[in-house]
Coordinates of C-alpha atoms in Angstrom, one line a residue:
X1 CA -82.8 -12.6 -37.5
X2 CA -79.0 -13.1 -37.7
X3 CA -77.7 -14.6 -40.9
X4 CA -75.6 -17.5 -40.6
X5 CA -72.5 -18.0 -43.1
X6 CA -74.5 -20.3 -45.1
X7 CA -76.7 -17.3 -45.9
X8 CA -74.4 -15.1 -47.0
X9 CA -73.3 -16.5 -50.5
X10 CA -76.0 -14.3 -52.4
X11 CA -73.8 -10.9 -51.2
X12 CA -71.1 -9.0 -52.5
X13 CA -69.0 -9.8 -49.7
X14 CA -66.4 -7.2 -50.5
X15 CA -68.8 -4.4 -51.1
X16 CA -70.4 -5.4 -48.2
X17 CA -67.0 -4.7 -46.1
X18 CA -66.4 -1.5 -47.9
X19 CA -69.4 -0.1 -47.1
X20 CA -69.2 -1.4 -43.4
X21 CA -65.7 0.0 -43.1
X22 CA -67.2 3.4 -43.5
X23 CA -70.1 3.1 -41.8
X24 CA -68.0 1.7 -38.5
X25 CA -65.2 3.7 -39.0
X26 CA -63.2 0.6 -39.3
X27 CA -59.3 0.2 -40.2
X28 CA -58.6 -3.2 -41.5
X29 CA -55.2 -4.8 -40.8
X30 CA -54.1 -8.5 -42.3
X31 CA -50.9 -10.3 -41.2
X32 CA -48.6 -11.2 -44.2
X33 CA -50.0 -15.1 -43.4
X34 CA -53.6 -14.1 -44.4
X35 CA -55.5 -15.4 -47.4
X36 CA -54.4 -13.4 -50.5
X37 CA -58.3 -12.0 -50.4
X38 CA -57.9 -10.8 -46.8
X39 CA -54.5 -9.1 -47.9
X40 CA -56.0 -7.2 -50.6
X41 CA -58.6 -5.6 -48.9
X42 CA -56.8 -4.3 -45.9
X43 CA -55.9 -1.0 -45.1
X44 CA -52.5 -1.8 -44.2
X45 CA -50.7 -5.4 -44.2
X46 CA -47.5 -6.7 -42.3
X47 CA -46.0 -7.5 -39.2
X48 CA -48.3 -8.1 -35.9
X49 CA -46.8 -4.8 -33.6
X50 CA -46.4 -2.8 -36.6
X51 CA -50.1 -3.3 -37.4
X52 CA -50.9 -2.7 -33.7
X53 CA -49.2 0.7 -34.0
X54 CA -51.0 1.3 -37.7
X55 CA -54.0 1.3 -35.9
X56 CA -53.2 3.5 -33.1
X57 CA -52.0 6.2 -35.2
X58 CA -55.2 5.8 -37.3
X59 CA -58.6 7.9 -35.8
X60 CA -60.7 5.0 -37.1
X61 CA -63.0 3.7 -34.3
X62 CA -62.8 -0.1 -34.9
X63 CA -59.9 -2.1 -35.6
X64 CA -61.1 -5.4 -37.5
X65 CA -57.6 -8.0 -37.1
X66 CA -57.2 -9.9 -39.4
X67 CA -54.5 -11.9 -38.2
X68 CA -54.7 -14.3 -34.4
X69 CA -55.8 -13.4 -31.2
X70 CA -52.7 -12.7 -29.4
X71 CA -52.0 -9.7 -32.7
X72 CA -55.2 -8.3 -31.6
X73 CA -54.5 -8.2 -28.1
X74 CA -51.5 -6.2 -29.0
X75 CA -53.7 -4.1 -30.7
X76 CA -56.4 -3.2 -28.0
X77 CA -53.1 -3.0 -25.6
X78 CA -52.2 0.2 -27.2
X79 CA -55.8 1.5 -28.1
X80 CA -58.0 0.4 -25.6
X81 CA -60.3 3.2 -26.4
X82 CA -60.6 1.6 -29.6
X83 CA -63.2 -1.5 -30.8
X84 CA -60.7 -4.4 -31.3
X85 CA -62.6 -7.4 -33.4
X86 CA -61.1 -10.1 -34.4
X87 CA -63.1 -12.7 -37.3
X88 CA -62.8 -16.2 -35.7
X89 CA -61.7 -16.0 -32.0
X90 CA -60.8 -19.4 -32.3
X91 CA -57.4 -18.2 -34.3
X92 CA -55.1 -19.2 -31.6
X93 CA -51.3 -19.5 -31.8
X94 CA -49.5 -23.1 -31.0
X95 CA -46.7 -20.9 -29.5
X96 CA -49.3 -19.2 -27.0
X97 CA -50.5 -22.3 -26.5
X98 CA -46.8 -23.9 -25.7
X99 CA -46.6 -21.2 -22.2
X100 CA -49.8 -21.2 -19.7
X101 CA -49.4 -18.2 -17.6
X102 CA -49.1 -20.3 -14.7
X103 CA -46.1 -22.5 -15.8
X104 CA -44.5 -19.7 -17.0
X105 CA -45.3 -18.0 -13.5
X106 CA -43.9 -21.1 -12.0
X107 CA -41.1 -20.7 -14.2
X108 CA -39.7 -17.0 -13.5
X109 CA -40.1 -18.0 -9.7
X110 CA -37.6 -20.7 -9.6
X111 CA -35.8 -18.6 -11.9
X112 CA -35.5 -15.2 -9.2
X113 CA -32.3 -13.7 -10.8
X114 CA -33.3 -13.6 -14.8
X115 CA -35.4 -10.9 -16.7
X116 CA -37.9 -12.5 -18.8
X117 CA -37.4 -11.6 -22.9
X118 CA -40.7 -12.9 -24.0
X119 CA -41.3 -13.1 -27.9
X120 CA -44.5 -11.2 -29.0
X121 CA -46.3 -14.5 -29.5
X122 CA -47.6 -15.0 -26.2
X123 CA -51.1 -14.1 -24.3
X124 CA -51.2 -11.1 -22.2
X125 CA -51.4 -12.6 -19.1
X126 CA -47.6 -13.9 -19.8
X127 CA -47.1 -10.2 -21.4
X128 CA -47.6 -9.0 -17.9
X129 CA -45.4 -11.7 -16.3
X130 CA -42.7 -10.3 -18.7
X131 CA -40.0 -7.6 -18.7
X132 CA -39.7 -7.3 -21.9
X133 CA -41.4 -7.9 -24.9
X134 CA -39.3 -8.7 -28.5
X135 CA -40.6 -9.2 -32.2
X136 CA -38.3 -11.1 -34.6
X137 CA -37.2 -7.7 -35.8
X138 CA -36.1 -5.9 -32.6
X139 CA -34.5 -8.6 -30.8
X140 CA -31.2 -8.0 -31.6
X141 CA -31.4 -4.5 -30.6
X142 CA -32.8 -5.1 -27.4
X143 CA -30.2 -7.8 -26.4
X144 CA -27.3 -6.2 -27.2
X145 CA -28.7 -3.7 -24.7
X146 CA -29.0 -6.4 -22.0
X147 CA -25.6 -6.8 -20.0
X148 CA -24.2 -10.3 -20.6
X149 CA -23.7 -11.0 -17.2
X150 CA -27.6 -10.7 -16.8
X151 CA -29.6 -14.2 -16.5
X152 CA -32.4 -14.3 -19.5
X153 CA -35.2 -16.0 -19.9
X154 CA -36.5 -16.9 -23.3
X155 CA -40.1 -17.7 -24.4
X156 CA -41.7 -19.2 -25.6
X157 CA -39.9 -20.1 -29.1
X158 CA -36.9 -21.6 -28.5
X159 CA -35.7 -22.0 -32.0
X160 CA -35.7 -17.8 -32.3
X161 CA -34.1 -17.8 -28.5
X162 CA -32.1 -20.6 -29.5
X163 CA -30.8 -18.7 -32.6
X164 CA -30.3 -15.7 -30.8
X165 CA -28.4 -18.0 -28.7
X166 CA -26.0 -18.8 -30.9
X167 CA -25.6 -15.8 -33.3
X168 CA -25.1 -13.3 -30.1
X169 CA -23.0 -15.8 -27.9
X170 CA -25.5 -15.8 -24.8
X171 CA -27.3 -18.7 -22.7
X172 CA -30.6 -17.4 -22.6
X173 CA -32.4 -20.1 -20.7
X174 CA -34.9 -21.2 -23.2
X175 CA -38.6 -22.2 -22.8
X176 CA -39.5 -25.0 -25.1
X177 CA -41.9 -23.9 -27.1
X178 CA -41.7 -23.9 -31.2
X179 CA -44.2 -22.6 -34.2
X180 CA -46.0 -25.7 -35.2
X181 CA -45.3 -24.0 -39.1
X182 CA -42.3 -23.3 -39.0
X183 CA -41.0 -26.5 -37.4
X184 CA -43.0 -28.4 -40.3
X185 CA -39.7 -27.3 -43.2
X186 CA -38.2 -30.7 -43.9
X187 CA -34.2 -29.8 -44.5
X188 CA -34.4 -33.2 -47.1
X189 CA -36.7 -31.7 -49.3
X190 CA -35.2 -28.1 -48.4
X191 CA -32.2 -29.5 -50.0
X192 CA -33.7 -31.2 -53.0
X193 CA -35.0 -27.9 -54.2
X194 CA -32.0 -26.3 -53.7
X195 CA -30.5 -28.7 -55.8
X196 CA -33.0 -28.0 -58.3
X197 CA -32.3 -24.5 -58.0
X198 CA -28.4 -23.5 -57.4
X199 CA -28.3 -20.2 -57.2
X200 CA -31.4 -19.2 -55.7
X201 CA -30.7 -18.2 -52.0
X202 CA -33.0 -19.2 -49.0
X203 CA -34.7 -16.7 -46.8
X204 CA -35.7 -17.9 -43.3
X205 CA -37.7 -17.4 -40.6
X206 CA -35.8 -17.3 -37.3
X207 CA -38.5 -19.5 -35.7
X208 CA -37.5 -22.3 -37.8
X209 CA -35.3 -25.1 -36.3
X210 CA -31.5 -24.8 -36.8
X211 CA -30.9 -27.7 -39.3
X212 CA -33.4 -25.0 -41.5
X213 CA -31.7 -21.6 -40.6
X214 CA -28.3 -23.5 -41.0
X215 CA -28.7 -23.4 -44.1
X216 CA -30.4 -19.9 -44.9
X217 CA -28.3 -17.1 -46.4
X218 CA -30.9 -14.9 -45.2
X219 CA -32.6 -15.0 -41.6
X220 CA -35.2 -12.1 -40.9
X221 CA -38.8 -12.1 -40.2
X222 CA -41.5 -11.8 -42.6
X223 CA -41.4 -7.8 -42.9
X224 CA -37.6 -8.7 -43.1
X225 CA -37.6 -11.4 -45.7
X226 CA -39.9 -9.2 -48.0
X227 CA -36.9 -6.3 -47.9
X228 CA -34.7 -9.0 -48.3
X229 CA -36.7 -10.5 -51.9
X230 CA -36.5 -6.7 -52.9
X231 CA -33.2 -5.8 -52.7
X232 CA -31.6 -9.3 -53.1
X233 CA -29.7 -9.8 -57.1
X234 CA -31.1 -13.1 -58.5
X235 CA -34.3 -13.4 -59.7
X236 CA -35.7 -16.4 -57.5
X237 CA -35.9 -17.0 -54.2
X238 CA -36.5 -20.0 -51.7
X239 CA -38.9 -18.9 -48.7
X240 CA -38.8 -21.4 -45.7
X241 CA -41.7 -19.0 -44.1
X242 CA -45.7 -19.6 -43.5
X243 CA -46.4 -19.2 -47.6
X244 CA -48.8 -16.5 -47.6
X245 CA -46.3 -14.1 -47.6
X246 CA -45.8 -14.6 -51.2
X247 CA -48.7 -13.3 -52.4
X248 CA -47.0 -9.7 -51.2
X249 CA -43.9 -10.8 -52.9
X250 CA -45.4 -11.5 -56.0
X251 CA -47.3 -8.3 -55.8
X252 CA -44.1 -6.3 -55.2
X253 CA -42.2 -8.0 -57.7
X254 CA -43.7 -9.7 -60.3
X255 CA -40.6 -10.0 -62.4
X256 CA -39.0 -12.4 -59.7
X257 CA -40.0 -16.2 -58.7
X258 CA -40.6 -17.4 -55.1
X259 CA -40.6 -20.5 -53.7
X260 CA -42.6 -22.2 -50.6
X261 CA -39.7 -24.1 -49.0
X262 CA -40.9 -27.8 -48.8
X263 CA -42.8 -29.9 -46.0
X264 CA -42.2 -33.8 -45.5
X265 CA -44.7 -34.4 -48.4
X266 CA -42.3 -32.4 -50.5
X267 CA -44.7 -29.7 -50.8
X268 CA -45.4 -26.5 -48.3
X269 CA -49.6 -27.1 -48.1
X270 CA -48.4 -28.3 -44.7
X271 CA -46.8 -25.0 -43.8
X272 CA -50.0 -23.1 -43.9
X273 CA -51.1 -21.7 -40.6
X274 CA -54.4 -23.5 -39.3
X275 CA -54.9 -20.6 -37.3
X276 CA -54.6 -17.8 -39.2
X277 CA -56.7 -19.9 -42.2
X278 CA -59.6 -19.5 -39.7
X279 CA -60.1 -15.9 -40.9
X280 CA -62.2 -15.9 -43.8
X281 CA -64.3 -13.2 -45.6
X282 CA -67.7 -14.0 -45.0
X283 CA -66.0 -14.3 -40.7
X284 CA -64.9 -10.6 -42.1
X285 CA -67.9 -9.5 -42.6
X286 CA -70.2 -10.3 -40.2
X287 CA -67.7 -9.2 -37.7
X288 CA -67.8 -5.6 -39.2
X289 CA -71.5 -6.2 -39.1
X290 CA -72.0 -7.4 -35.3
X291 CA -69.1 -6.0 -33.7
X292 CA -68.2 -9.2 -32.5
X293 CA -66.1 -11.0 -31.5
X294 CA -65.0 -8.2 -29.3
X295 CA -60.9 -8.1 -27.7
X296 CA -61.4 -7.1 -23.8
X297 CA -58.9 -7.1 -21.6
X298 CA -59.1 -5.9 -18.0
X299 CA -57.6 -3.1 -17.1
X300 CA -55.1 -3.8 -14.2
X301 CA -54.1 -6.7 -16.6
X302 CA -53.6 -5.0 -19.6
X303 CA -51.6 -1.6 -17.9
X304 CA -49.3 -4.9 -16.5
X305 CA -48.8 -6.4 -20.4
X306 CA -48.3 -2.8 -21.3
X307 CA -45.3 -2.1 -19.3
X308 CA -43.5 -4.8 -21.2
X309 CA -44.5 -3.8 -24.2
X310 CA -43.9 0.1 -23.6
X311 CA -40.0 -1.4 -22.2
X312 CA -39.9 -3.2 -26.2
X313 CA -40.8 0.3 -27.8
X314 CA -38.6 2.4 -25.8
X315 CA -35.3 -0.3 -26.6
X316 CA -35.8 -1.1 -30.1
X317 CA -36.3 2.8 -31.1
X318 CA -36.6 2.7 -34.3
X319 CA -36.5 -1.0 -35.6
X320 CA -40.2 -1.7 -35.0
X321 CA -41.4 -2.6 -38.3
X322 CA -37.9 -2.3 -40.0
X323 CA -38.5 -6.3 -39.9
X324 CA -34.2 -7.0 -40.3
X325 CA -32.1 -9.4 -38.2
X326 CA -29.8 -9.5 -40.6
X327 CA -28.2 -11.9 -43.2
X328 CA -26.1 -14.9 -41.4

């Protein structure tokens, strides 16, 4: 008889995991936007690709994601010899959702003359329409490898594209997605709490909109904006990111004060991924339990998402994981 989560409140869920964790020869990875439980237990936490390559340098079996669907995708991708589970298959991504393959098929064929630079959030199936894959931390490199006079499409965020845009002095033709998060930082309550706090910089996300990142003296992505609350002077900080990257802050440096940057309601509850918020530990659990839900991918399609992902590696040479496009 399976147990359904309503069964499950009698167990010590994390001993439980441990002991599955050995028993499946399982590596657990958590995005920085996990639940503070979820973060704790992992074996490593951070950025989507750099977890993806975590886990392919581990010998471990199973790879339990705890992160969204398109992360673990990435992750079988490079290990498909590997058991790729994912908690809640149901943690989507709002900028996946923004590009359908077949509009953004559509797209690159009325667009013959432009490479496609396609941000890492994105299915595989527009992986494989792509030439090259970029994470907020290796964009720069890789476009300042791109000869200007070469057309560009950008997808599907176009507040990172558009930022890019603007910092690098291109006209990337953008695709008009955004993060549903990120695009949920109200700059009137972004500026109250600055006034509140006047000497505390702000750290942002490049997939925030511009009248956020305008006013950022710091612009990175998470692995970035963690460096950035390490080696930064003051002693608080304003974080205009998905919050849960906090709890690593706080972890890291206890000594400093970090701030959610604000939603409409003056508060960042709003900024909380829905998605990633799916992934719980009792989902944990019987995941590592059932081996489900499993990540397949077929094989023509995935070699195809590869080469765009191999053609990210290969340019960014060294920044994967480094997490930095720099202060404004």
């Amino acid at each position: 008889m399976t147990l359904m989560p309503a069964d499950l409140s009698g167990l010590d869920l994390r001993a439980e995991i441990e002991r599955l964790r050995k028993e499946r020869n399982a590596v657990i990875l958590a995005h920085y936007y996990q639940r503070p439980e979820l973060q704790d237990l992992a074996d490593f936490v951070g950025d989507s690709l750099e977890l993806s390559r975590k886990a392919a340098e581990t010998d471990a079996e199973v790879i339990a994601f705890c992160g969204v669907k398109f992360m673990a995708e990435v992750a079988k991708i490079l290990s498909p010899e590997k058991t790729v589970i994912l908690p809640d298959m149901a943690a989507g991504c709002s900028l996946e959702d923004s590009c359908p393959p077949e509009k953004f098929k559509a797209f690159r064929e009325a667009h013959p003359d432009h490479i496609a630079l396609t941000y890492i959030n994105c299915s595989t199936e527009v992986k494989a329409l792509s030439d090259v894959i970029v994470t907020s931390s290796s964009a720069e490199t890789i476009l300042a490898q791109i000869p200007r006079d070469q057309k560009i499409i950008f997808g599907p965020d176009r507040h990172l594209g558009g930022y890019l845009n603007r910092k690098f002095d291109r006209e990337m033709l953008l695709w008009p997605g955004v993060c549903i998060v990120h695009e949920a930082f109200s700059e009137t309550e972004l500026l109250k709490l600055r006034g509140q706090h006047p000497n505390a910089p702000i750290a942002a996300h490049p997939e925030c909109p511009p009248h956020i990142v305008d006013h950022a003296d710091y612009v990175g992505s998470t692995s970035g904006i963690l460096q950035y609350a390490k080696t930064m002077t003051g002693d608080t900080l304003i974080v205009a990111t998905e919050p849960h990257i906090i709890h690593q802050m706080q972890a890291a440096l206890p000594n400093k004060t970090f701030i959610g940057a604000p939603g409409a309601d003056g508060n960042c509850n709003c900024n909380i991924c829905p998605y990633m918020a799916l992934n719980t530990m009792e989902k944990l659990y019987l995941s590592l339990r059932d081996l489900t839900p499993r990540i397949e991918i077929e094989e023509t399609l995935r070699l195809g998402a590869k080469k765009s992902l191999d053609a990210m590696l290969e340019m960014a040479n060294g920044t994967i994981g480094k997490g930095d496009l720099g202060s404004r």
